[in-house]
Short mmCIF file of C-alpha atoms and ligand atoms in Angstrom, two decimals:
data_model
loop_
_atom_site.label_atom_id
_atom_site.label_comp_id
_atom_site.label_asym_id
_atom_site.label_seq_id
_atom_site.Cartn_x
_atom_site.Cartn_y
_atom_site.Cartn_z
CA UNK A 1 113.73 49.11 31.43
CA UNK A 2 112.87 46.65 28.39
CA UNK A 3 111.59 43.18 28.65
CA UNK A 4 113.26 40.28 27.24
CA UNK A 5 112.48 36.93 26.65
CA UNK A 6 114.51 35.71 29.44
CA UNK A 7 113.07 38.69 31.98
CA UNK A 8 109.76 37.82 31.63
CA UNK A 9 110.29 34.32 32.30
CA UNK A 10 111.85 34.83 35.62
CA UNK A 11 109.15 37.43 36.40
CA UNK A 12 106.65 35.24 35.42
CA UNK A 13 107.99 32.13 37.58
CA UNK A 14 108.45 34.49 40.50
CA UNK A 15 104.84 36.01 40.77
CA UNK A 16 102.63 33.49 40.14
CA UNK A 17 104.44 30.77 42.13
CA UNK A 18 102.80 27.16 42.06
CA UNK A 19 100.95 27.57 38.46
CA UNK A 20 103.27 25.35 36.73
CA UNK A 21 100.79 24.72 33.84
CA UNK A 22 100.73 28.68 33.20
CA UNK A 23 104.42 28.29 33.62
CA UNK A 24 104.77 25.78 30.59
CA UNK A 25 102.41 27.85 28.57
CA UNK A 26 103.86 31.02 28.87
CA UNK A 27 107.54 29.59 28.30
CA UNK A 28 106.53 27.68 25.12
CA UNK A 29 105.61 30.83 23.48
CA UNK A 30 108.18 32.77 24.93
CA UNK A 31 110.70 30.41 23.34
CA UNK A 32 109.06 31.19 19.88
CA UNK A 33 109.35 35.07 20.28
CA UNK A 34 113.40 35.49 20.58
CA UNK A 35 113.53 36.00 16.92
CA UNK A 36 110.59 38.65 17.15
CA UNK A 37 112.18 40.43 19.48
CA UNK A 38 115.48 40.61 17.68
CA UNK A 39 113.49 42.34 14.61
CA UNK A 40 111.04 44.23 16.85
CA UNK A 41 112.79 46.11 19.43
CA UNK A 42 109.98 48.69 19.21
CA UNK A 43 107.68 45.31 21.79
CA UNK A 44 110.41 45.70 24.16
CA UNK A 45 110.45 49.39 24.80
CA UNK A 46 106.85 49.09 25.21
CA UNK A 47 107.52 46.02 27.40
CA UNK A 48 104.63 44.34 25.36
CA UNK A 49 105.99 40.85 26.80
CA UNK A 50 105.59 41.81 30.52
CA UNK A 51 102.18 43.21 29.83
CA UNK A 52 100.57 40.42 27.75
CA UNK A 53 101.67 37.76 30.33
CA UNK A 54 99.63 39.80 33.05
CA UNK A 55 95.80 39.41 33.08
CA UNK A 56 94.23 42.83 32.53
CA UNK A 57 91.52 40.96 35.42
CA UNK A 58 91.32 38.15 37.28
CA UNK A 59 88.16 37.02 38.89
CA UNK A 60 87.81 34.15 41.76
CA UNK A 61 84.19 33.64 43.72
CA UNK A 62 82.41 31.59 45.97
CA UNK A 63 79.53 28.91 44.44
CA UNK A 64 77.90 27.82 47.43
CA UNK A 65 75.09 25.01 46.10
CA UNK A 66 72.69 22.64 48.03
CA UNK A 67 73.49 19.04 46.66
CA UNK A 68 70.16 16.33 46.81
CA UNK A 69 70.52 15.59 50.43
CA UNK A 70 70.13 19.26 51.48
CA UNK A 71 73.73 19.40 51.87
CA UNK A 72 75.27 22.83 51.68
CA UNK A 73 78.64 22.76 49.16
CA UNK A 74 81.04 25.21 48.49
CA UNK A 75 83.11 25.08 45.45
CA UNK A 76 85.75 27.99 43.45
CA UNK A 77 84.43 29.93 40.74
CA UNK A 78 87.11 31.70 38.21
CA UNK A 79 87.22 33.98 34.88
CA UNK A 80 90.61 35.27 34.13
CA UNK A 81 89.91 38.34 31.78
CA UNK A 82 93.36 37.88 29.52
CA UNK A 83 93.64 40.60 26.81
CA UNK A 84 91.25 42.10 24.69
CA UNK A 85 93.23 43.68 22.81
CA UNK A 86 91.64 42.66 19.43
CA UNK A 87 88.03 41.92 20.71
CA UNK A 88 85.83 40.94 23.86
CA UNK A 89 87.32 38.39 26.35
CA UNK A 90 86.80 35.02 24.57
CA UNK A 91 87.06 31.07 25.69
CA UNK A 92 85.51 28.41 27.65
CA UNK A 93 84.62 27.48 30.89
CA UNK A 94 86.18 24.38 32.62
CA UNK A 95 84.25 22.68 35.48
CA UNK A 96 86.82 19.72 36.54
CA UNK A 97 88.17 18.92 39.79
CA UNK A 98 91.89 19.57 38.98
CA UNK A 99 90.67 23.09 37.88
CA UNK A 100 92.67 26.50 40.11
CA UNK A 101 94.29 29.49 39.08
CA UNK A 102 96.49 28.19 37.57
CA UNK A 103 94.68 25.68 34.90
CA UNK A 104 92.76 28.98 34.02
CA UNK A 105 95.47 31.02 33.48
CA UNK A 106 97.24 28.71 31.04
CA UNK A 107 93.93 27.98 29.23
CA UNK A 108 93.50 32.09 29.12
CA UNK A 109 96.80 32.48 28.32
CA UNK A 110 96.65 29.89 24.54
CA UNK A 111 93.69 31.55 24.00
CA UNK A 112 94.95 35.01 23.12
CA UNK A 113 96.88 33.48 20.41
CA UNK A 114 94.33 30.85 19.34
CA UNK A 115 91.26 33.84 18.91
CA UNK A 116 94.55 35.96 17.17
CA UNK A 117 94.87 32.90 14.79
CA UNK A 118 91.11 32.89 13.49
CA UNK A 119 91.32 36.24 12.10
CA UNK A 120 87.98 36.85 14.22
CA UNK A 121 87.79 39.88 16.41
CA UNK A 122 87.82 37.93 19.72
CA UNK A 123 90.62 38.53 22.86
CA UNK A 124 91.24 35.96 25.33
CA UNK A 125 89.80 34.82 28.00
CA UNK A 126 88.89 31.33 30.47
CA UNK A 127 86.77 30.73 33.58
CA UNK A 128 85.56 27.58 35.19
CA UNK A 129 85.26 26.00 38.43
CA UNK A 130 86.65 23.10 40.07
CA UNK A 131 82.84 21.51 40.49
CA UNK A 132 83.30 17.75 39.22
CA UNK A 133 79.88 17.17 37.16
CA UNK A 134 80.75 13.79 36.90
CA UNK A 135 77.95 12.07 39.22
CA UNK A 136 76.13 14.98 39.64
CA UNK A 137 71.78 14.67 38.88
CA UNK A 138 71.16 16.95 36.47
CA UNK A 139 69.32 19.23 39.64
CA UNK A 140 72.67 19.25 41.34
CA UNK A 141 74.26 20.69 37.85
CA UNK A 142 71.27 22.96 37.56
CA UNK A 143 72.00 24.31 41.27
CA UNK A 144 75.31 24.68 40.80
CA UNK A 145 74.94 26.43 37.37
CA UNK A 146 72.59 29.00 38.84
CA UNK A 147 74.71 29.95 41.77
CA UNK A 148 77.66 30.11 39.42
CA UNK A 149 75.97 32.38 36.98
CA UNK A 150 74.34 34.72 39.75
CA UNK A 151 77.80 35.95 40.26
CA UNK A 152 79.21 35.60 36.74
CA UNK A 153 76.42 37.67 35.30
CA UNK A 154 77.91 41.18 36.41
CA UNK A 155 81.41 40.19 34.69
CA UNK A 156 80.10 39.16 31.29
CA UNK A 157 78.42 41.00 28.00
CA UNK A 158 78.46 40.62 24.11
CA UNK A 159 80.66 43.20 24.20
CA UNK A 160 82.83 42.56 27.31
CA UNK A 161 83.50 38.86 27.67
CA UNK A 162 81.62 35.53 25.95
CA UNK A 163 81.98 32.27 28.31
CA UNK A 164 81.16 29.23 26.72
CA UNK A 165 82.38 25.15 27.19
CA UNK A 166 85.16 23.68 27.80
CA UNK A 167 85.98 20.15 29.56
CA UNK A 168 82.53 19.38 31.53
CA UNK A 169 80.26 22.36 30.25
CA UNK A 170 78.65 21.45 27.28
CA UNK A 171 75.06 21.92 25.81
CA UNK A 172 73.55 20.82 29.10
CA UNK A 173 75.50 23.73 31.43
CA UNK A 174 75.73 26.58 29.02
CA UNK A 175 71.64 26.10 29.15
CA UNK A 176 71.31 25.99 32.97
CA UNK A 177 73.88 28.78 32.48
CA UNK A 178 72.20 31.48 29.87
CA UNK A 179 68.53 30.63 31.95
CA UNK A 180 69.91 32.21 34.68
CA UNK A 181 71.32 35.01 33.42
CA UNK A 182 68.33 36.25 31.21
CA UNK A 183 66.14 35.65 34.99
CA UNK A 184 68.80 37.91 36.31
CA UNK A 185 69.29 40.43 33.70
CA UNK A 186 65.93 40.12 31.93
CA UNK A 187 67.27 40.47 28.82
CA UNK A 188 67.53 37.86 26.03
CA UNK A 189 71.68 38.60 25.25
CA UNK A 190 71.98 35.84 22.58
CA UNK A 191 75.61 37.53 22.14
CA UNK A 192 76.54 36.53 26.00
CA UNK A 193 77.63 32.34 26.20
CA UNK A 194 78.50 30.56 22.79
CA UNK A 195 77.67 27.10 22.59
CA UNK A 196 74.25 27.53 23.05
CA UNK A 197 71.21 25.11 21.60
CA UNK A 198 70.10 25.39 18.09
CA UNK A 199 66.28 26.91 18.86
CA UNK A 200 68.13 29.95 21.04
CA UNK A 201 70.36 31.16 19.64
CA UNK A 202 73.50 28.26 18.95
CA UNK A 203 74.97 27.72 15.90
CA UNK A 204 74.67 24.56 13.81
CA UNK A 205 78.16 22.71 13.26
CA UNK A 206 79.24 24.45 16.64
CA UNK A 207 79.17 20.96 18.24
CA UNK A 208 81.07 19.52 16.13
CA UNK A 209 83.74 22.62 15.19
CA UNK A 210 86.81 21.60 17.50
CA UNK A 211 87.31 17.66 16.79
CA UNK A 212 86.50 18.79 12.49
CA UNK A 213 88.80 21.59 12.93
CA UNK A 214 91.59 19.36 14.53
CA UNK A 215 90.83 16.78 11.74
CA UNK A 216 90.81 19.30 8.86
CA UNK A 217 93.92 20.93 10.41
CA UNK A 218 95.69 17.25 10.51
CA UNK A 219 94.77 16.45 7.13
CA UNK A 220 96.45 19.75 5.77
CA UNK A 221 99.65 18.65 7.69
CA UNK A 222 99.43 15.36 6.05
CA UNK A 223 98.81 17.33 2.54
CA UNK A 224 102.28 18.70 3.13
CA UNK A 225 103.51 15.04 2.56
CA UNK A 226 101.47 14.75 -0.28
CA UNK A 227 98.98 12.64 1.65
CA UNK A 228 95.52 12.45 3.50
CA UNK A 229 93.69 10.52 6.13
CA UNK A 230 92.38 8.38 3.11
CA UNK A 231 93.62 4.81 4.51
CA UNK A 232 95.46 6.13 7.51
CA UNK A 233 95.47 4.87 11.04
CA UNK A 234 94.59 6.92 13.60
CA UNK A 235 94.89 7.02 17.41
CA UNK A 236 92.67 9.28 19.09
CA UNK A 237 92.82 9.83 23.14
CA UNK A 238 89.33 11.27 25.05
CA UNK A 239 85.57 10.50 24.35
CA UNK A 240 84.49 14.15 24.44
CA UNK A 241 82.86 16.20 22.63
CA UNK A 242 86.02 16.98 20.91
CA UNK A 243 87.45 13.29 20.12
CA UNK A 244 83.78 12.46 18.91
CA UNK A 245 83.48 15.28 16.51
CA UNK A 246 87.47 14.64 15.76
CA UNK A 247 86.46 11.20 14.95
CA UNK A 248 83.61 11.58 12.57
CA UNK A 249 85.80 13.64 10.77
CA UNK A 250 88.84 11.36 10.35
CA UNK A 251 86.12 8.50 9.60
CA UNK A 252 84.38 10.67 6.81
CA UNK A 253 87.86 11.91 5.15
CA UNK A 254 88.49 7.90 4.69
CA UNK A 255 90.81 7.43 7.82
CA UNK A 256 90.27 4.33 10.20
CA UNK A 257 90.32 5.40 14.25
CA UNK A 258 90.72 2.55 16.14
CA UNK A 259 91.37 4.01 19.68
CA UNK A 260 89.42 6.71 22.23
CA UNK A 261 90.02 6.67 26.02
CA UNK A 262 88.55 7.73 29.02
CA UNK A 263 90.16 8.40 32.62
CA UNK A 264 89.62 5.01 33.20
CA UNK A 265 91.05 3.44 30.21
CA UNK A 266 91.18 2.78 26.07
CA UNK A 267 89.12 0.91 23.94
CA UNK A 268 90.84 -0.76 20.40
CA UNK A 269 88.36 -0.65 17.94
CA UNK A 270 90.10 -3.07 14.79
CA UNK A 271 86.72 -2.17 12.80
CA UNK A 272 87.15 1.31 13.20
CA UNK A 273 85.14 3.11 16.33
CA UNK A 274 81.70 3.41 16.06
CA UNK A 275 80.90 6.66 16.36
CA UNK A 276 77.43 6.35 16.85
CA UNK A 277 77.50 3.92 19.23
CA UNK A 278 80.58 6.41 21.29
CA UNK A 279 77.58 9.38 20.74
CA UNK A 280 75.10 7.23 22.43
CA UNK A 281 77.46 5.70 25.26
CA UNK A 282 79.29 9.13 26.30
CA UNK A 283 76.68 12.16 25.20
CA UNK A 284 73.57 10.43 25.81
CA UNK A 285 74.08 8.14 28.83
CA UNK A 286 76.94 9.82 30.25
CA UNK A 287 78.56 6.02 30.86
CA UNK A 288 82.26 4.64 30.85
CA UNK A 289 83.58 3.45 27.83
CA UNK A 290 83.65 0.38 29.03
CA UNK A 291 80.38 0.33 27.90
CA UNK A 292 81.04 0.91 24.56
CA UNK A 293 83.47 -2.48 24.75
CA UNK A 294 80.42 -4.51 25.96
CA UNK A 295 78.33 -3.42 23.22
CA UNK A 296 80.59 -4.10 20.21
CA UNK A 297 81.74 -7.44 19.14
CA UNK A 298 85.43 -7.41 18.86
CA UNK A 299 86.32 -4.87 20.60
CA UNK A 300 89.52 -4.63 23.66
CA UNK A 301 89.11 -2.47 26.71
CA UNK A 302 92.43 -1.99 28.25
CA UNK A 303 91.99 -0.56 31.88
CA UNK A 304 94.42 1.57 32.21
CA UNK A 305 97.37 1.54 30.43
CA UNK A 306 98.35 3.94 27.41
CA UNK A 307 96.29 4.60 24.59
CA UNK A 308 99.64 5.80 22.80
CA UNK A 309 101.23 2.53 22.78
CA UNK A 310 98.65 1.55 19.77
CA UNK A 311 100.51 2.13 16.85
CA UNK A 312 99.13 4.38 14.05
CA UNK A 313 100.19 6.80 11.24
CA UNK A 314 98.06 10.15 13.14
CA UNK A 315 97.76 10.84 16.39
CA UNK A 316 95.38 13.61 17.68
CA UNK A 317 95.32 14.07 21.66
CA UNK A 318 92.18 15.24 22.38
CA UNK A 319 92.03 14.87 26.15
CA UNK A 320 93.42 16.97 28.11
CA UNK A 321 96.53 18.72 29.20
CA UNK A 322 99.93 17.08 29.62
CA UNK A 323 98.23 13.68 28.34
CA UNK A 324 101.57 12.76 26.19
CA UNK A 325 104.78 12.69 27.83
CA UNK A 326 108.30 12.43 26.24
CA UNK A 327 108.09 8.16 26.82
CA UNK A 328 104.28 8.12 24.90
CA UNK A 329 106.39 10.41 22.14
CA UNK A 330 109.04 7.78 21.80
CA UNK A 331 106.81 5.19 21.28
CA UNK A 332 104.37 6.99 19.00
CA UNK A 333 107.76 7.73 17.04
CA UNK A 334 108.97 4.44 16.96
CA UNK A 335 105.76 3.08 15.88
CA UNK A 336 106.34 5.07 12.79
CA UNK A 337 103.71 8.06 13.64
CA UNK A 338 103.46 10.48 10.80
CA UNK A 339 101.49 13.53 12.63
CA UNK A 340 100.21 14.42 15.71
CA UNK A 341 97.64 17.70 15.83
CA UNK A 342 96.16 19.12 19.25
CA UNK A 343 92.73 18.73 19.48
CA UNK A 344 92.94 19.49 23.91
CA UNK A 345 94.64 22.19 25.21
CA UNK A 346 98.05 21.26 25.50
CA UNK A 347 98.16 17.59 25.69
CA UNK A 348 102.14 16.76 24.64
CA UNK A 349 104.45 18.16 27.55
CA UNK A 350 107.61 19.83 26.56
CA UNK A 351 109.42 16.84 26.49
CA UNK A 352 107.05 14.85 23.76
CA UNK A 353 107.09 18.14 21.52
CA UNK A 354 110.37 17.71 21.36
CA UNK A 355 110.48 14.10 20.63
CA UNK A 356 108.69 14.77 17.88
CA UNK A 357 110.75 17.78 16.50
CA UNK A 358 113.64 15.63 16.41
CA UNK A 359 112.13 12.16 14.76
CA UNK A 360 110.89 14.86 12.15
CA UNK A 361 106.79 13.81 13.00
CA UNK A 362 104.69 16.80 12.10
CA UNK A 363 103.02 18.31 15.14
CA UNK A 364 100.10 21.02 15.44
CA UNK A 365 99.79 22.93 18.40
CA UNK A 366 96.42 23.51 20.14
CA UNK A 367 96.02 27.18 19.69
CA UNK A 368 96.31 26.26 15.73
CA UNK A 369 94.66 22.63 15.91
CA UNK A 370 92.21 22.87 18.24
CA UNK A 371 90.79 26.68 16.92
CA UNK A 372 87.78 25.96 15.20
CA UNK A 373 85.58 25.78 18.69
CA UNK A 374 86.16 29.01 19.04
CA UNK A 375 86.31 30.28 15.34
CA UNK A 376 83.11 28.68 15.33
CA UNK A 377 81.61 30.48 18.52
CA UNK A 378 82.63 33.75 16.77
CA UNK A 379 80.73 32.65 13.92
CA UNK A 380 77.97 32.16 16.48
CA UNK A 381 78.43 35.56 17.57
CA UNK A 382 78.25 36.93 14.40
CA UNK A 383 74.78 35.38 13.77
CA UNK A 384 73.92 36.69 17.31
CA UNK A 385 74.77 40.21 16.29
CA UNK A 386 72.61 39.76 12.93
CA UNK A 387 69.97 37.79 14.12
CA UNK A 388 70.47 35.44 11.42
CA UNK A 389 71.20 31.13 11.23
CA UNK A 390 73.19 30.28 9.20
CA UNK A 391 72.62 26.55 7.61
CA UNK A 392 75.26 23.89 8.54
CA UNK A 393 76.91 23.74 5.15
CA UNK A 394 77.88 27.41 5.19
CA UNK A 395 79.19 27.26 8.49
CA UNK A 396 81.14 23.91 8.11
CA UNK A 397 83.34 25.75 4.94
CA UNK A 398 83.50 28.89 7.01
CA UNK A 399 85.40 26.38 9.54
CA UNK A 400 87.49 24.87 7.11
CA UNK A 401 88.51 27.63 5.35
CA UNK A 402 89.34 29.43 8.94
CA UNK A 403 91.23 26.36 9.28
CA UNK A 404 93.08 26.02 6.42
CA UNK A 405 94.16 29.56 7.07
CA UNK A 406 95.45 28.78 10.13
CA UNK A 407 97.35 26.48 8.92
CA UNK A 408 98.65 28.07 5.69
CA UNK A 409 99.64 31.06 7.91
CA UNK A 410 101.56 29.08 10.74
CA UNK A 411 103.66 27.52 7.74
CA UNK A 412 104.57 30.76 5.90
CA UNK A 413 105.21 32.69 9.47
CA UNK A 414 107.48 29.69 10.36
CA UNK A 415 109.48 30.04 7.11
CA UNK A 416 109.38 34.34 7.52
CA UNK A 417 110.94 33.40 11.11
CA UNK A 418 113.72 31.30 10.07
CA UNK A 419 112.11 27.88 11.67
CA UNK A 420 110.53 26.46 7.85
CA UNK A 421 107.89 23.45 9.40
CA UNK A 422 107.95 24.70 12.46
CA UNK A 423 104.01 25.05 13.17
CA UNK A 424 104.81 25.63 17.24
CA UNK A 425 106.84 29.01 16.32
CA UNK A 426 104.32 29.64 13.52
CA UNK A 427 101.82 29.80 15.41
CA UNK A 428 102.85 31.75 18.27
CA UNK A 429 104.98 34.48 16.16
CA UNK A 430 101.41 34.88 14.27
CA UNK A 431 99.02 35.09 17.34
CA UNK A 432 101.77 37.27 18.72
CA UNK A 433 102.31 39.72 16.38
CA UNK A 434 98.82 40.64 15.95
CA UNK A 435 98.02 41.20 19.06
CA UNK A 436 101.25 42.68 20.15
CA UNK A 437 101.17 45.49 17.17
CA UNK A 438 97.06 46.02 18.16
CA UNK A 439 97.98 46.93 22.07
CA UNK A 440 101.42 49.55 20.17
CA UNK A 441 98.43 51.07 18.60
CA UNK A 442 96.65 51.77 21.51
CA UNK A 443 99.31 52.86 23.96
CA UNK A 444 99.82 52.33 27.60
CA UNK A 445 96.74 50.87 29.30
N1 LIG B 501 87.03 25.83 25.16
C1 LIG B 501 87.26 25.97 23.75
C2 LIG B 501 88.72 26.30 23.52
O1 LIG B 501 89.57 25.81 24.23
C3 LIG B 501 86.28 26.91 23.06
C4 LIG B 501 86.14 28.28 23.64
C5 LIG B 501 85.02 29.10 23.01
O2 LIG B 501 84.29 28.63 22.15
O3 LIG B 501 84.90 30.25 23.44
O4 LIG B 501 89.09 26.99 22.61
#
């Protein structure tokens, strides 16, 4: 028996019923493969497809916690092993409400291609929990960290598999996080979480790696035009760490951002956000953004609503997944949008990516856009393994040239494949092939 594109899609649908995020992942890349498989029949007779859409482990445990009042909670812990084909399971850790199998999966699933894009020796991986840390003392996160780690601990190495954020772990978490597993272990694993604070073992310009990789990423798109974020309007959707960081970027390369948004709505900034002032409101306080409207003289907070109906030239979703649907692509496209890069994991549906393939507006996927968080927690690793710090300016062109890469090789794979522009097939055909010729070279297991 072989696998083919179309197999593995119905295979995939009819075992892991109800995961419709893993669903759209795994069909998005699947798409991109058909001309692979027409040059490489030597994946199919290994069935190379069937294997790399099944997690070599999946992992799913109780957190019990006591929350401020004594009360006893119980919430879902998860770390879906991928493929490590080309290195140690690595990617974040999610701790959102909406978080089950099936938000892991997908994440797991981009991730084997995004750590195959950086040219580091990392495989994929994702964990997380569907703990909501919004609202939470920081005791309550510390609890729930603790408990979370005291069963994570046995499932995780430098060598095995290297947790670090994602939406709602940050600096804060990974610390609680990496306490309790050098109490458990007793040893001092730098190598184990990513993300970690500058005097232990973190990396400098890992903060900021994912929103300047999705910037540096958008403004070699634009260079494609012959352009740059020099003058350029730009809509950016979240107030995380990664639309922050995104921000500054844009904002230092000469762009004007004039949008972020949180769950609860979107600020217009005419002036161009204040990134300080979004540092102070989001990271420090942990506040609404309708904070940061109170605070700024001309400023509109639209409750609710759509961020994407603000017209600009670049647009860089940097929310979350499934943010920008086909209707926010028409209007983005109407408006005369230029680009559109990734900076979440799989913000634009199906529907808006194709929107946008047809009005001829560049788009970036994630697993290129959004890579240099985790190119930048291998470069954390690598310090780890050398017991060395590096200084910010050497990391920050390590990042950029990883990205640049990125996107130099998603452009010339998208060209080899028949599909010149096409960054979507680019990038998967590259992550792909990689790993797919690493697990032919090690046989059946
Ligand atoms: N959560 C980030 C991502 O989606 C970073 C993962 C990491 O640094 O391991 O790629």
């Amino acid at each position: 028996m072989t696998s083919t594109v179309e197999s593995v899609y119905e295979e995939v649908l009819r075992r892991n019923p109800g995961e419709a995020e893993f669903h759209q992942a795994v069909k998005e890349v699947l798409h991109s493969l058909r001309e692979v498989e027409k040059r490489h029949p030597e994946y199919a007779d290994a069935r190379i497809l069937s294997r790399i859409v099944e997690p070599e482990r999946q992992i799913m445990f109780r957190v019990p916690w006591v929350d401020d009042k004594g009360q006893v909670q119980v919430n879902r812990g998860f770390r879906v092993e991928f493929n490590s084909a080309l290195g140690p399971y690595k990617g974040g850790l999610r701790f959102h409400p909406t978080v089950y199998l099936g938000i892991i999966k997908f994440l797991g699933f981009e991730q084997i291609f995004k750590n195959s894009l950086t040219g580091l020796a990392m495989g994929g991986g994702k964990g997380g929990s569907d703990f909501d840390p919004h609202g939470k003392s920081d005791a309550e996160v510390m609890r729930f960290c603790q408990s979370f780690m005291t069963e994570l601990y046995r499932h995780i190495g430098e060598n095995t598999d290297v947790p670090a954020g994602d939406i709602g772990v940050g600096g804060r978490e990974i610390g609680y996080m990496f306490g309790q597993y050098k109490r458990i272990t007793n040893r001092f694993d730098a190598g184990v979480l990513t993300g970690k604070g500058l005097d232990w073992g973190g990396s400098l310009a890992r903060t900021e790696a994912t929103g300047y990789g999705c910037t540096v990423f958008a403004n070699e798109m634009l260079g494609t035009k012959g352009e740059s974020f020099d003058g350029r309007r730009v809509v950016i959707s979240g107030a995380g760490n990664v639309a922050i960081y995104a921000a500054q970027k844009v904002e230092q390369l000469g762009g004007k951002v004039v949008t972020v948004s949180d769950s609860s709505g979107y600020v217009v900034d005419e002036n161009g956000i204040d990134v300080a002032l979004l540092q102070q409101v989001k990271e420090v306080e942990r506040a609404r953004l309708s904070e940061y409207a109170a605070r700024r003289d001309g400023v509109k907070y639209v409750q609710g609503g759509s961020v994407w109906d603000v017209n600009c030239d670049v647009a860089l979703p940097c929310a979350t997944q499934n943010e920008l649907d086909e209707a926010a692509a028409k209007t983005l496209a109407k408006n005369g949008v230029k680009v559109v890069a990734e900076g979440a994991n799989m913000p634009c549906t199906e529907g808006a990516v194709k929107v946008f393939r047809e009005a001829g507006v560049l788009f970036g996927p994630g697993k290129a856009a959004n890579a240099g968080g985790v190119a930048t927690s291998g470069l954390e690793m690598q310090q780890n393994a050398s017991r060395d710090s590096w200084t910010f300016e050497r990391t920050e062109e390590e990042l950029t040239s990883i990205m640049k890469n990125i996107h130099d090789t998603c452009l010339a794979t998208a060209e080899e494949y028949g599909t010149p522009g096409d960054y979507v097939a680019g990038a998967n055909i590259a992550g792909f092939k990689k790993v797919a010729d690493t697990m032919l070279a090690y046989g059946v297991v």
